[in-house]
Structure formats: C-alpha cells, structure tokens
Amino acid sequence: MIKANDPQLKSWIEVDKNSDFPIQNLPFGIFKTQSSSPRVGIAIGDHVLDLAVLNKLGFLKNLNIDNSVFTNQYLNDFIALGKPTWRALRQRISDLLNADNAELRDNKEARDKVLQYISNVQMLMPVRVGDYTDFYSSIDHATNVGTMFRDPANALLPNWKHLPVGYHGRASSIIISGTNFHRPKGQTKPADSDQPVFGPTKLLDFELEVAFIIGKPTELGNSVSTAQADDYIFGLTLFNDWSARDIQTWEYVPLGPFLAKNFASTVSPWIVTLDALEPFRTEGYKQEPKVLAYLEYTGERNLDIQLEVSIQPENNGETIVCHSNYKYMYWTMEQQLAHHTVNGCNINIGDIMASGTISGPTPNSFGSMLELSWRGTKPLKMNDGTERKFINDNDTVIIRGYCEKNSVRIGFGEARGKVLPAN
Ligand code: CA
C-alpha cells in the first residue's frame, strides 16, 4: 500500500498535469446528474467517482460504511463517522485508483457505473452549514483597510495582534459556486448628504478567502487547543465573502458587519481534506508581540496555497486582478479555532470558518477591489478595455487556488459567481 500523499503515485485514470484533482488530492463533494439523486463524490482528473455506487458494488466493503451516508445531499453524516474513517476511505480510494491496481481498472462494467465526467454533473453545497464565522486574519488586509479608513500610523487597532478578530456571519446565504445573485440593495449615506438613501449598492466587492469546514463537534463549555485543532477540521474550500462597501461604511458602527455581508457568500464545491494539504505546510508571519498562552502553537502551521481572482465581464474573457496566497495569514486556522472555542462556544460538523480577506504584501496581491483600486482611486484595466473600481452588473468573479510541490498540484477548483442587476 502506497500512502495517499505519495508524489510518485499515478492513477490509471488519465489526469492532466494542470488538473486540480490528481490522485494525491481526492477532494469530497456532493453531486447529482439528470438521472441520479444527490450523492457523495470524489474528484479525480476530469471525473467524479460516485461513492454511493462504488460502495454498493462492494469496493468499499472492508470499511463497513452504511450507504446512506453516501446517498445523501450533504457530507455531514459521512464527516460524523470521524477522522479514522475519512482517512481509511481516502487511502482505499487511492489504492483503487492506483495505476497498478486492476480491481476497478480492468472492470469496465463497474468503471462505467462509478465514473462520470465532472462536466456532466451538477455540484451542490457540500455540507449543511449550521454556523458561519468570518475572521479578519490577514495582516496586510487589516493594515490596508486601517490605512484607508483610519490612520496609516496606527492602521491596526490595539487588539489586532492579540486575538484573531472575527464576527458571526449568516449561514443561510452561503451559495455554491455557479449560483448567480442580484446586486443587493440597502441603506447608505452619501458623503455629500446628511441623510441616508436607499438603493442598490454602488460599491459591490469580492473578498478572497479560504474557509475550513468543521469535522468534529464539541460540547458547550469545552474548548479546542491549538494542538488539538487539526482533529476538528475536515478540509478547506475557496470562499468569496461578497461585500457591499457603501452599506458597510454606514451600518458597521458599533456592532460590525451586518447587511453589507450577509446577502451572498460563494463556496467552491470540492472540500480538499486537511490530510491532502499537509505536505504544503509552511511558515507564517512572525507573531510579535508574543501571543497569550492559549494561542501559542509550534511548527509550521500556515499553508502554501496560491490564490487568484479573475473578473469576467459579460460576453468577454477573464482578467486576473489578484495573485495572493493563504500563507499570508497572520493567524492560523488552529489559532482561530482555539480562540473561537476558548470561552466554551461549541462547534458543529459542517460549520464554516472563513479566513477573512487574504491580501499579500504587494499591490497585485490584495484580496478585494477596495484595496486593489485603493477605494476607487486606481481603477483596474480589464482585457476588454473597460475599467473597474468595484464589481459591475453581469460581471462574474472567479476565485481559484492550488498548492504545488514535487510536481504534484493539489487544487480547489473554482468559486464562481455572477452579479445580476438589482431587482
Ligand atoms: Ca470577509
């Protein structure tokens, strides 16, 4: 048996070298076809492997997994089986897809039943999200925003380097990649008026984020330490936390984000397991001043995930507007989770915890239009000749991300969303 992360592994399924889904990845998602109900799948190259059928045909019999967790519209019940089961299943799928393994490779009848082209299926929300928390953990992002709106000399508020700032978001409006939505309306206060007005947001923005999905619940009153945190994380997705900047500016004092943030957040369909991402651990920013004991951690806990954002105007090609990286996070996932639960707040399987906008240190790595256009003062040129300060009607915003090392590329697919005119 070769370990699922081994860079030497090759599958009998042909996988393009630029594919996000080589045999070392094996991310989980929920899909359906015109003739099938929602079910659990694993991506491999251009294909999705149908776990419900695979299990029914007996290929997973040693794992003793009840097929109801695979013939399910969410991954929550599968995730509830626990990390040893996720690992054993991923390893079994890795073995089955290994080029040297004839079991499924040479069984054409079974192969035709368990493999579909991803382009022929519809991807659905991978988990039932109970709660959604959004952090604010990129130091470059927080510094940019503080510089723009407050004081360049004191861009970070006094608490920022002592705790991962966050807020509770809205789970009901998290949407799967490919779901379009209408430009939100709301209350804003124009600079030249002393009265607020109502109407469509004029400053619609994306926020480039990565989210982690909770894989193990806690009881009310319990906490998760930084050392334990990885046991509570199932995997990661891309995340666009759409934001209406003009609504945000007027509403956010004193309690923080509300309607400027809760109209839509786009999530990518494939959950890349933390196990698949382990080879890409890397060092983060040095944390100075020293954090309180409950936030301390050891080792390299950041992840080297290259991220990019494109804007695609209606009927035109994409323009890449941002290249960033998840490694620019000042606070790690483990610290976010330790902080979130230190007061006894309980977590549940399927909860989404998003990073906050991920900006890097250079202007082309900023993770929002607010920063890229520097509050609208530096419009971005699109390949079609038009300019953007923020997001226009009928623009599609696409986030992509991948890790790469030893010629293995572990990708996330896309988080894509189109903004329709206000209705
Ligand atoms: Ca956000």
JSON list of N, CA and C and ligand atoms in Angstrom, two decimals, residues 132 134-135 167 207 209 241 243 261 356-357, ligand 1:
[
{"chain": "A", "resi": 132, "resn": "TYR", "atom": "N", "xyz": [-21.69, 30.02, 10.54]},
{"chain": "A", "resi": 132, "resn": "TYR", "atom": "CA", "xyz": [-20.60, 30.56, 9.71]},
{"chain": "A", "resi": 132, "resn": "TYR", "atom": "C", "xyz": [-19.94, 31.71, 10.46]},
{"chain": "A", "resi": 134, "resn": "ASP", "atom": "N", "xyz": [-16.67, 34.47, 10.26]},
{"chain": "A", "resi": 134, "resn": "ASP", "atom": "CA", "xyz": [-15.70, 35.08, 9.36]},
{"chain": "A", "resi": 134, "resn": "ASP", "atom": "C", "xyz": [-14.65, 35.82, 10.18]},
{"chain": "A", "resi": 135, "resn": "PHE", "atom": "N", "xyz": [-13.38, 35.48, 9.93]},
{"chain": "A", "resi": 135, "resn": "PHE", "atom": "CA", "xyz": [-12.29, 36.15, 10.65]},
{"chain": "A", "resi": 135, "resn": "PHE", "atom": "C", "xyz": [-11.77, 37.34, 9.84]},
{"chain": "A", "resi": 167, "resn": "TYR", "atom": "N", "xyz": [-16.29, 37.74, 13.38]},
{"chain": "A", "resi": 167, "resn": "TYR", "atom": "CA", "xyz": [-17.70, 38.01, 13.69]},
{"chain": "A", "resi": 167, "resn": "TYR", "atom": "C", "xyz": [-18.52, 36.82, 13.22]},
{"chain": "A", "resi": 207, "resn": "GLU", "atom": "N", "xyz": [-14.40, 39.35, -1.68]},
{"chain": "A", "resi": 207, "resn": "GLU", "atom": "CA", "xyz": [-13.34, 39.16, -0.69]},
{"chain": "A", "resi": 207, "resn": "GLU", "atom": "C", "xyz": [-12.75, 37.78, -0.93]},
{"chain": "A", "resi": 209, "resn": "GLU", "atom": "N", "xyz": [-11.14, 34.67, 0.07]},
{"chain": "A", "resi": 209, "resn": "GLU", "atom": "CA", "xyz": [-10.96, 33.98, 1.34]},
{"chain": "A", "resi": 209, "resn": "GLU", "atom": "C", "xyz": [-10.82, 32.48, 1.13]},
{"chain": "A", "resi": 241, "resn": "ASP", "atom": "N", "xyz": [-16.47, 36.09, 0.05]},
{"chain": "A", "resi": 241, "resn": "ASP", "atom": "CA", "xyz": [-17.37, 36.74, 1.01]},
{"chain": "A", "resi": 241, "resn": "ASP", "atom": "C", "xyz": [-17.77, 38.11, 0.45]},
{"chain": "A", "resi": 243, "resn": "SER", "atom": "N", "xyz": [-19.18, 41.60, -0.54]},
{"chain": "A", "resi": 243, "resn": "SER", "atom": "CA", "xyz": [-19.38, 42.70, 0.41]},
{"chain": "A", "resi": 243, "resn": "SER", "atom": "C", "xyz": [-19.86, 43.95, -0.32]},
{"chain": "A", "resi": 261, "resn": "LYS", "atom": "N", "xyz": [-22.79, 42.18, 4.33]},
{"chain": "A", "resi": 261, "resn": "LYS", "atom": "CA", "xyz": [-22.04, 40.93, 4.19]},
{"chain": "A", "resi": 261, "resn": "LYS", "atom": "C", "xyz": [-22.92, 39.70, 4.06]},
{"chain": "A", "resi": 356, "resn": "GLY", "atom": "N", "xyz": [-11.23, 35.50, 6.37]},
{"chain": "A", "resi": 356, "resn": "GLY", "atom": "CA", "xyz": [-11.14, 36.94, 6.15]},
{"chain": "A", "resi": 356, "resn": "GLY", "atom": "C", "xyz": [-10.34, 37.16, 4.87]},
{"chain": "A", "resi": 357, "resn": "THR", "atom": "N", "xyz": [-10.49, 38.33, 4.30]},
{"chain": "A", "resi": 357, "resn": "THR", "atom": "CA", "xyz": [-9.82, 38.67, 3.04]},
{"chain": "A", "resi": 357, "resn": "THR", "atom": "C", "xyz": [-8.32, 38.41, 3.14]},
{"chain": "B", "resi": 1, "resn": "CA", "atom": "CA", "xyz": [-14.93, 38.70, 4.97]}
]
